[in-house]
Structures are given as structure tokens and as C-alpha cells.
């Protein structure tokens, strides 16, 4: 009896978890997908109605604004975070003093909710109070920084805040990668007379390929999920100029009570994320099973 | 000569790194400073750094106007509740995956972790509908359950990476000495697993504490934790920077302090074990 228990217990404690995740994640996703094929409004309705919600979604100008914003935001967010993160990682890799403390400070923005830290950002970006006002007071009265209230530029304030929040995080991942590069290779390169620039571009960066990939995946899924940033900073405004798919979905589901359209937008987001992570997971699993 | 120049370089790099650190820390510092100003000073120009009239009235005001402490308690209950519940479920699973790995264990873990990447909007509508029908909307219990489920993959993954570092030989030695499953768990594994469990606890409390998507979508006035409260506070009340800063400062202070005293665990946790 004891032996049997010992053999089956490990499987027994894992399988309910497996079942719950399977149901919770995929069951509910299937449910959402189904709702996206119905006429659900404020109440769910389970009569199949075909693609009507998708047609409506793709005829909503606001959805295009959300998609364009997502596109602009992700490209800038991923690009700048990666570059800044790499720069900061190389900086910290020079064995600075009190590295642990600096690393923690760099990571603080990620450890705090942006709903809360957004307060200071609203002050900094407010043209009448923050950066613009301070520069004006210094005498540079031509200086313009009204992005927060400018519908064409507001999305870039979300990018700034996002970069502030996540580049320290990218730094931490890159730093771990830099530290894991084999010391012997670096010594050999030094003996062969490679300078720091060549060492970085020819040896260290190519070695970091897997780290780049995971940083990309993490930042990409963060940008598609980004919700707090927009809610805290602009609440989607001015108008709906800074809407992103997640806030679009939120506002359609709960403010406008159009569950069906909201579900359709959720399905579009799911499909986008799947298109990114499935190939990644596939290659990752092939690696580990080899 | 070489040593002197490398020392100087080290100083330059350190100064640069701290300058950037200060820049990154500025918004947080500014929130804390603003919370001690009067509303007039909070929007004054030019802004003052320390030579303003320090006051605690914003804190008193926030509390008396909107019962801040209740939302604070909601945050505590939700983050602790979901974390403890998650750990109870995850510890046995992570233990079995780390010490009795099956052929597919790694795949299952990767798959579980991948579900965390899916956008929560994908499951929002069903959960909202279920919660509405069984009366869990705007309830602490509902949020505890949802946050536990949302963070479970991360809890398991973190515990797994920690448990895996416990050397298997110790188990074998204990077995040789005749320790049964119970003794093995109680006297050998548990003491070695405590640091990993503590770090996972810390990480998950932070994640749950910061959670905004679910708390905003599933709560109203009653069960709203700090994130939902502050989000609601900032819009209709207009630009009350000082009071908003006071509310924000109290919301970030626990994490700032907790994080500072457990830097290693914080870094490792936030990077899901990638940075040791």
C-alpha cells in the first residue's frame, strides 16, 4: 500500500492541476470564442450568429485606432527596452560598486504597479505642471511637451512610461546572460588581442541569442497585454486616441455592454499572441527534448 | 598604472550607473515627496524639492474621505490569501515534478508557463459571467480564487526551479538511513525548501498586490484593493496630486521596503528564476 502510494502520489498531485489549468485556460477560451460568434450584448446569448461580431469589430474605427496604437507601441517599446536594457546590462557588467542595490533600483518600476506609479508620470507629463513647465521656467519658452493631451502624440507618452517600467527588467535578463558567457572564451579572446568592442560584437552578443529571444517574447506579450499603463496614464484618452486592444475590450465589455464584440476583440488578441508564442514554444521544446 | 586607470574607470561607470538609477527612481521619489506637500505646493511652479511645508494632512484626508485603510486591508487579504492558497496547491506538484520527474514533466511545465502569456481578456468574459451568476463579483473570495489561478503557473515554475537545486543525493542518503516518505518530507526536504518557498511567497504577494486587470474588472466599491481604489480615485477627483500621491505612497511603501530587504529574492523572482 505504502509503495503503491509512493509511486502514484507524484502523479496524483500533478494531475488535478493539469486538469484545472486545462479547463480554466482552454475551457474559458473556448467559451469566449463561442460568445464571439453570438449576438451577446449586455447579457450572453448562445444562439450561433456567425461572423457578425467580427464584421462589426472590423467596421469599428476605434478598433483600428487600438490596433495602430498596439503596433506603434510594441515596436517602440520592444526596440527601446531591448536597446536600453542591453546598454544598462553592459554598464552594470563593468563591476560597478554596490551592484545589488543599483540592480534593485532598476527593477523597482517593474515591481510596483503602474496604476500607482502613474501618479508621478501624470505630473511629469502634464504640460502645465511637469517637464514642460519646468523648462519654461528655466527660460526656454518655446519648448513644447504636450504629448499627454495631444491626440496624435499621446500614445508616445504610454511608450515612455512603458520603457521606464520595463527596461530595467530587460537589463536584469541581459545581465544574467552576460554573466553566463564562458570566461575561458573571453580569456582566449583577450589573449588573441580582441578589444572590448570586438569582444562584445563578435563573441558576447552572438552568445546571447537565446536571451534576446526570451526578452523579445516577454516584451511582446507584455505589450499586447498592456492595460495598466493606458488606464493609469491616459485612460484611453484624449477621446480614444490611446486605446489599446486590452482597454478596447474592457470598455466594450463593461462600459458599452457589448459582450459579443468584446469577445471578438479578445479572440483577435489571443490569435496574435498564439502566433508569437507557439513557434517559440515549439522550438524551445524541440531544444529540450533533443 | 593599469590598476589606477581601471579604478578610475570603475568610478566613472559607478557614477553613471547611479545617475541613471536616480533618474529611474525619480518618479517614485517624487510621489513620496508630493504626498507631504499641500495641494497648492504640489502644483506649484517652480516645484520645490525639500523646502516646502511638510504636512501629513493628505494622509489623514485620504483616510477620512474614503476609508483608505479598508482598501489597504483588502489588498493584504487578497494578496496573502491567493498566495497561501496557491502555495498549498503548488508545493506538492512542484515537489513531485522536481524529484520524481516523468518523461514529459518539462513539457508540462513549459506549457503551464505559456498559459500565463495568454492575454487575460481571453478568459475575462466567462469568469465575469460565472462570478455574476454565483454572486462572487466584488467579493474578496472571488478575487483570491482568480488571482490564485492566474499566478499558479508562476508559483509552480518558481518552486520547481528552487526544488531542483536541492541535491538528490541527500534524499538517497536519508532513504539509506531508513527514512520513510513522511520523514523525508518533514525533516529533509522541508528545511531545504523553505528559502525557495519564501521567495516564491514574496514574488507572488508582489504580483497579486500589483494586479490591476482583474481587480479593476471584478470589483466595485466593496472589495476593491488599492490598485482599483487608486485607479478610481484619480479620474473623478480631478487633479488632487497631493492626496493621490499620499494614497500611492502608502500603496508602494510595503513593496519598496520588502523588496529592499530581500533584493536577491526580488530579482530572482521577477525574472522567474533566470537571474540568481
Short mmCIF file of N, CA, C and O in Angstrom, two decimals, chain B residues 46-124:
data_model
loop_
_atom_site.label_atom_id
_atom_site.label_comp_id
_atom_site.label_asym_id
_atom_site.label_seq_id
_atom_site.Cartn_x
_atom_site.Cartn_y
_atom_site.Cartn_z
N UNK B 46 8.10 77.31 -9.55
CA UNK B 46 8.80 76.05 -9.79
C UNK B 46 8.56 75.04 -8.66
O UNK B 46 8.36 75.46 -7.53
N UNK B 47 8.58 73.75 -8.98
CA UNK B 47 8.35 72.74 -7.94
C UNK B 47 9.49 72.74 -6.91
O UNK B 47 10.63 72.99 -7.25
N UNK B 48 9.14 72.50 -5.68
CA UNK B 48 10.18 72.50 -4.65
C UNK B 48 10.51 71.07 -4.24
O UNK B 48 9.63 70.21 -4.20
N UNK B 49 11.79 70.87 -3.95
CA UNK B 49 12.23 69.52 -3.62
C UNK B 49 12.09 69.18 -2.14
O UNK B 49 11.48 68.19 -1.79
N UNK B 50 12.69 70.01 -1.29
CA UNK B 50 12.56 69.71 0.15
C UNK B 50 12.11 70.91 0.96
O UNK B 50 11.56 70.75 2.03
N UNK B 51 12.31 72.12 0.41
CA UNK B 51 11.96 73.29 1.23
C UNK B 51 10.51 73.69 1.04
O UNK B 51 10.18 74.77 0.57
N UNK B 52 9.61 72.76 1.35
CA UNK B 52 8.19 73.10 1.37
C UNK B 52 7.68 72.80 2.77
O UNK B 52 8.39 72.27 3.61
N UNK B 53 6.46 73.17 2.98
CA UNK B 53 5.86 72.96 4.29
C UNK B 53 5.41 71.49 4.40
O UNK B 53 4.40 71.10 3.85
N UNK B 54 6.21 70.69 5.11
CA UNK B 54 5.89 69.26 5.22
C UNK B 54 4.62 69.07 6.03
O UNK B 54 4.46 69.64 7.09
N UNK B 55 3.72 68.26 5.49
CA UNK B 55 2.47 68.05 6.20
C UNK B 55 1.98 66.61 6.04
O UNK B 55 2.31 65.94 5.06
N UNK B 56 1.23 66.16 7.01
CA UNK B 56 0.66 64.81 6.95
C UNK B 56 -0.83 64.86 6.63
O UNK B 56 -1.51 63.84 6.64
N UNK B 57 -1.33 66.06 6.32
CA UNK B 57 -2.78 66.19 6.21
C UNK B 57 -3.37 65.36 5.06
O UNK B 57 -4.50 64.91 5.15
N UNK B 58 -2.57 65.14 3.98
CA UNK B 58 -3.09 64.34 2.86
C UNK B 58 -3.44 62.93 3.31
O UNK B 58 -4.43 62.35 2.87
N UNK B 59 -2.58 62.39 4.17
CA UNK B 59 -2.81 61.03 4.64
C UNK B 59 -4.10 60.96 5.45
O UNK B 59 -4.92 60.06 5.27
N UNK B 60 -4.26 61.95 6.34
CA UNK B 60 -5.49 61.99 7.15
C UNK B 60 -6.71 62.17 6.25
O UNK B 60 -7.73 61.50 6.41
N UNK B 61 -6.55 63.05 5.28
CA UNK B 61 -7.65 63.36 4.36
C UNK B 61 -8.08 62.13 3.56
O UNK B 61 -9.27 61.81 3.45
N UNK B 62 -7.11 61.43 3.00
CA UNK B 62 -7.42 60.24 2.20
C UNK B 62 -8.15 59.21 3.04
O UNK B 62 -9.13 58.60 2.61
N UNK B 63 -7.70 59.05 4.27
CA UNK B 63 -8.32 58.08 5.16
C UNK B 63 -9.75 58.50 5.50
O UNK B 63 -10.69 57.71 5.39
N UNK B 64 -9.94 59.76 5.85
CA UNK B 64 -11.27 60.17 6.32
C UNK B 64 -12.25 60.24 5.15
O UNK B 64 -13.43 59.97 5.30
N UNK B 65 -11.76 60.58 3.96
CA UNK B 65 -12.68 60.71 2.84
C UNK B 65 -13.15 59.38 2.30
O UNK B 65 -14.28 59.22 1.89
N UNK B 66 -12.25 58.42 2.26
CA UNK B 66 -12.64 57.22 1.53
C UNK B 66 -12.25 55.92 2.23
O UNK B 66 -12.17 54.88 1.60
N UNK B 67 -12.02 55.98 3.53
CA UNK B 67 -11.71 54.77 4.26
C UNK B 67 -10.60 53.98 3.58
O UNK B 67 -10.75 52.82 3.21
N UNK B 68 -9.47 54.66 3.45
CA UNK B 68 -8.32 54.07 2.78
C UNK B 68 -7.92 52.73 3.39
O UNK B 68 -7.57 51.80 2.69
N UNK B 69 -7.97 52.68 4.71
CA UNK B 69 -7.46 51.51 5.41
C UNK B 69 -8.19 50.23 5.00
O UNK B 69 -7.59 49.16 4.93
N UNK B 70 -9.47 50.37 4.68
CA UNK B 70 -10.22 49.18 4.26
C UNK B 70 -9.68 48.63 2.94
O UNK B 70 -9.52 47.43 2.76
N UNK B 71 -9.39 49.53 2.00
CA UNK B 71 -8.83 49.07 0.73
C UNK B 71 -7.45 48.46 0.93
O UNK B 71 -7.08 47.49 0.26
N UNK B 72 -6.70 49.04 1.85
CA UNK B 72 -5.39 48.50 2.17
C UNK B 72 -5.54 47.07 2.69
O UNK B 72 -4.85 46.15 2.25
N UNK B 73 -6.49 46.90 3.61
CA UNK B 73 -6.74 45.56 4.15
C UNK B 73 -7.18 44.60 3.05
O UNK B 73 -6.76 43.44 3.01
N UNK B 74 -8.03 45.09 2.14
CA UNK B 74 -8.45 44.25 1.02
C UNK B 74 -7.23 43.76 0.24
O UNK B 74 -7.14 42.60 -0.12
N UNK B 75 -6.29 44.66 -0.03
CA UNK B 75 -5.07 44.28 -0.74
C UNK B 75 -4.32 43.20 0.03
O UNK B 75 -3.84 42.23 -0.56
N UNK B 76 -4.21 43.40 1.33
CA UNK B 76 -3.47 42.43 2.15
C UNK B 76 -4.16 41.07 2.09
O UNK B 76 -3.52 40.03 1.84
N UNK B 77 -5.48 41.07 2.29
CA UNK B 77 -6.22 39.80 2.31
C UNK B 77 -6.12 39.10 0.95
O UNK B 77 -5.84 37.90 0.87
N UNK B 78 -6.29 39.86 -0.12
CA UNK B 78 -6.28 39.25 -1.45
C UNK B 78 -4.89 38.70 -1.78
O UNK B 78 -4.75 37.57 -2.23
N UNK B 79 -3.84 39.50 -1.53
CA UNK B 79 -2.53 39.01 -1.95
C UNK B 79 -2.06 37.86 -1.06
O UNK B 79 -1.51 36.88 -1.56
N UNK B 80 -2.29 37.97 0.25
CA UNK B 80 -1.88 36.86 1.12
C UNK B 80 -2.74 35.63 0.84
O UNK B 80 -2.22 34.52 0.72
N UNK B 81 -4.04 35.83 0.73
CA UNK B 81 -4.95 34.70 0.53
C UNK B 81 -4.63 33.93 -0.73
O UNK B 81 -4.48 32.71 -0.71
N UNK B 82 -4.48 34.68 -1.86
CA UNK B 82 -4.24 33.97 -3.11
C UNK B 82 -2.87 33.29 -3.09
O UNK B 82 -2.69 32.22 -3.66
N UNK B 83 -1.90 33.91 -2.40
CA UNK B 83 -0.57 33.33 -2.36
C UNK B 83 -0.54 32.04 -1.54
O UNK B 83 0.00 31.02 -1.97
N UNK B 84 -1.14 32.10 -0.36
CA UNK B 84 -1.11 30.92 0.51
C UNK B 84 -1.89 29.77 -0.14
O UNK B 84 -1.41 28.63 -0.20
N UNK B 85 -3.05 30.08 -0.68
CA UNK B 85 -3.85 29.05 -1.35
C UNK B 85 -3.05 28.45 -2.53
O UNK B 85 -3.00 27.23 -2.70
N UNK B 86 -2.40 29.32 -3.29
CA UNK B 86 -1.61 28.85 -4.42
C UNK B 86 -0.46 27.96 -3.98
O UNK B 86 -0.19 26.92 -4.58
N UNK B 87 0.20 28.35 -2.89
CA UNK B 87 1.33 27.55 -2.41
C UNK B 87 0.88 26.18 -1.95
O UNK B 87 1.55 25.17 -2.21
N UNK B 88 -0.27 26.13 -1.27
CA UNK B 88 -0.76 24.84 -0.78
C UNK B 88 -0.97 23.89 -1.95
O UNK B 88 -0.65 22.70 -1.88
N UNK B 89 -1.48 24.42 -3.06
CA UNK B 89 -1.71 23.57 -4.22
C UNK B 89 -0.41 23.28 -4.95
O UNK B 89 -0.18 22.17 -5.44
N UNK B 90 0.47 24.28 -5.01
CA UNK B 90 1.64 24.16 -5.89
C UNK B 90 2.78 23.37 -5.26
O UNK B 90 3.55 22.72 -5.98
N UNK B 91 2.93 23.43 -3.94
CA UNK B 91 4.09 22.79 -3.33
C UNK B 91 4.15 21.29 -3.64
O UNK B 91 5.18 20.80 -4.10
N UNK B 92 3.05 20.55 -3.41
CA UNK B 92 3.14 19.11 -3.74
C UNK B 92 3.43 18.87 -5.22
O UNK B 92 4.24 18.00 -5.56
N UNK B 93 2.81 19.68 -6.07
CA UNK B 93 3.02 19.47 -7.51
C UNK B 93 4.47 19.75 -7.89
O UNK B 93 5.10 18.96 -8.60
N UNK B 94 5.02 20.87 -7.41
CA UNK B 94 6.39 21.21 -7.76
C UNK B 94 7.36 20.19 -7.16
O UNK B 94 8.35 19.82 -7.79
N UNK B 95 7.04 19.73 -5.96
CA UNK B 95 7.88 18.73 -5.33
C UNK B 95 7.95 17.47 -6.19
O UNK B 95 9.00 16.92 -6.46
N UNK B 96 6.78 17.02 -6.64
CA UNK B 96 6.78 15.78 -7.41
C UNK B 96 7.44 15.98 -8.76
O UNK B 96 8.12 15.10 -9.27
N UNK B 97 7.30 17.16 -9.35
CA UNK B 97 7.94 17.40 -10.65
C UNK B 97 9.45 17.47 -10.51
O UNK B 97 10.19 17.05 -11.40
N UNK B 98 9.91 18.01 -9.40
CA UNK B 98 11.35 18.18 -9.23
C UNK B 98 12.04 16.88 -8.84
O UNK B 98 13.16 16.60 -9.25
N UNK B 99 11.36 16.05 -8.04
CA UNK B 99 12.05 14.86 -7.52
C UNK B 99 11.62 13.57 -8.19
O UNK B 99 12.34 12.59 -8.15
N UNK B 100 10.44 13.54 -8.75
CA UNK B 100 10.01 12.33 -9.46
C UNK B 100 9.61 12.74 -10.87
O UNK B 100 8.45 12.61 -11.25
N UNK B 101 10.55 13.29 -11.63
CA UNK B 101 10.16 13.80 -12.95
C UNK B 101 9.73 12.67 -13.87
O UNK B 101 10.36 11.62 -13.91
N UNK B 102 8.63 12.91 -14.57
CA UNK B 102 8.22 11.97 -15.60
C UNK B 102 8.87 12.41 -16.91
O UNK B 102 9.56 13.43 -16.95
N UNK B 103 8.61 11.65 -17.96
CA UNK B 103 9.26 11.97 -19.22
C UNK B 103 8.82 13.34 -19.74
O UNK B 103 9.58 14.07 -20.34
N UNK B 104 7.56 13.66 -19.46
CA UNK B 104 7.00 14.88 -20.04
C UNK B 104 6.97 16.06 -19.06
O UNK B 104 6.34 17.07 -19.35
N UNK B 105 7.61 15.93 -17.90
CA UNK B 105 7.49 16.97 -16.89
C UNK B 105 7.86 18.34 -17.41
O UNK B 105 7.16 19.33 -17.23
N UNK B 106 8.99 18.38 -18.11
CA UNK B 106 9.48 19.66 -18.62
C UNK B 106 8.47 20.28 -19.60
O UNK B 106 8.20 21.47 -19.56
N UNK B 107 7.90 19.42 -20.44
CA UNK B 107 6.90 19.92 -21.40
C UNK B 107 5.70 20.50 -20.68
O UNK B 107 5.20 21.56 -21.04
N UNK B 108 5.24 19.77 -19.65
CA UNK B 108 4.06 20.23 -18.92
C UNK B 108 4.34 21.59 -18.28
O UNK B 108 3.52 22.50 -18.34
N UNK B 109 5.53 21.73 -17.71
CA UNK B 109 5.89 23.00 -17.08
C UNK B 109 5.91 24.13 -18.09
O UNK B 109 5.37 25.20 -17.85
N UNK B 110 6.56 23.88 -19.22
CA UNK B 110 6.63 24.91 -20.25
C UNK B 110 5.23 25.31 -20.70
O UNK B 110 4.93 26.47 -20.89
N UNK B 111 4.40 24.29 -20.84
CA UNK B 111 3.04 24.56 -21.31
C UNK B 111 2.28 25.39 -20.28
O UNK B 111 1.58 26.33 -20.62
N UNK B 112 2.44 25.01 -19.01
CA UNK B 112 1.75 25.77 -17.96
C UNK B 112 2.21 27.21 -17.95
O UNK B 112 1.41 28.13 -17.83
N UNK B 113 3.52 27.40 -18.08
CA UNK B 113 4.06 28.75 -18.06
C UNK B 113 3.57 29.54 -19.27
O UNK B 113 3.31 30.73 -19.18
N UNK B 114 3.40 28.84 -20.38
CA UNK B 114 2.96 29.52 -21.59
C UNK B 114 1.53 30.05 -21.44
O UNK B 114 1.18 31.07 -22.01
N UNK B 115 0.72 29.35 -20.65
CA UNK B 115 -0.66 29.84 -20.47
C UNK B 115 -0.67 31.21 -19.80
O UNK B 115 -1.57 31.99 -19.98
N UNK B 116 0.39 31.48 -19.04
CA UNK B 116 0.49 32.76 -18.36
C UNK B 116 0.68 33.90 -19.38
O UNK B 116 0.41 35.05 -19.08
N UNK B 117 1.15 33.54 -20.56
CA UNK B 117 1.39 34.57 -21.56
C UNK B 117 0.12 34.96 -22.31
O UNK B 117 0.07 36.01 -22.94
N UNK B 118 -0.88 34.10 -22.26
CA UNK B 118 -2.11 34.42 -22.96
C UNK B 118 -2.75 35.64 -22.31
O UNK B 118 -2.68 35.81 -21.10
N UNK B 119 -3.36 36.50 -23.11
CA UNK B 119 -3.93 37.70 -22.51
C UNK B 119 -5.14 37.35 -21.64
O UNK B 119 -5.96 36.53 -22.03
N UNK B 120 -5.22 37.96 -20.45
CA UNK B 120 -6.33 37.64 -19.56
C UNK B 120 -7.70 37.98 -20.14
O UNK B 120 -8.70 37.42 -19.71
N UNK B 121 -7.72 38.86 -21.16
CA UNK B 121 -9.03 39.17 -21.76
C UNK B 121 -9.67 37.92 -22.34
O UNK B 121 -10.88 37.85 -22.47
N UNK B 122 -8.85 36.93 -22.68
CA UNK B 122 -9.37 35.70 -23.27
C UNK B 122 -10.28 34.93 -22.35
O UNK B 122 -11.13 34.16 -22.79
N UNK B 123 -10.11 35.10 -21.03
CA UNK B 123 -10.95 34.37 -20.09
C UNK B 123 -11.81 35.30 -19.25
O UNK B 123 -12.51 34.87 -18.35
N UNK B 124 -11.74 36.59 -19.56
CA UNK B 124 -12.45 37.56 -18.72
C UNK B 124 -13.97 37.39 -18.76
O UNK B 124 -14.63 37.34 -17.71
#
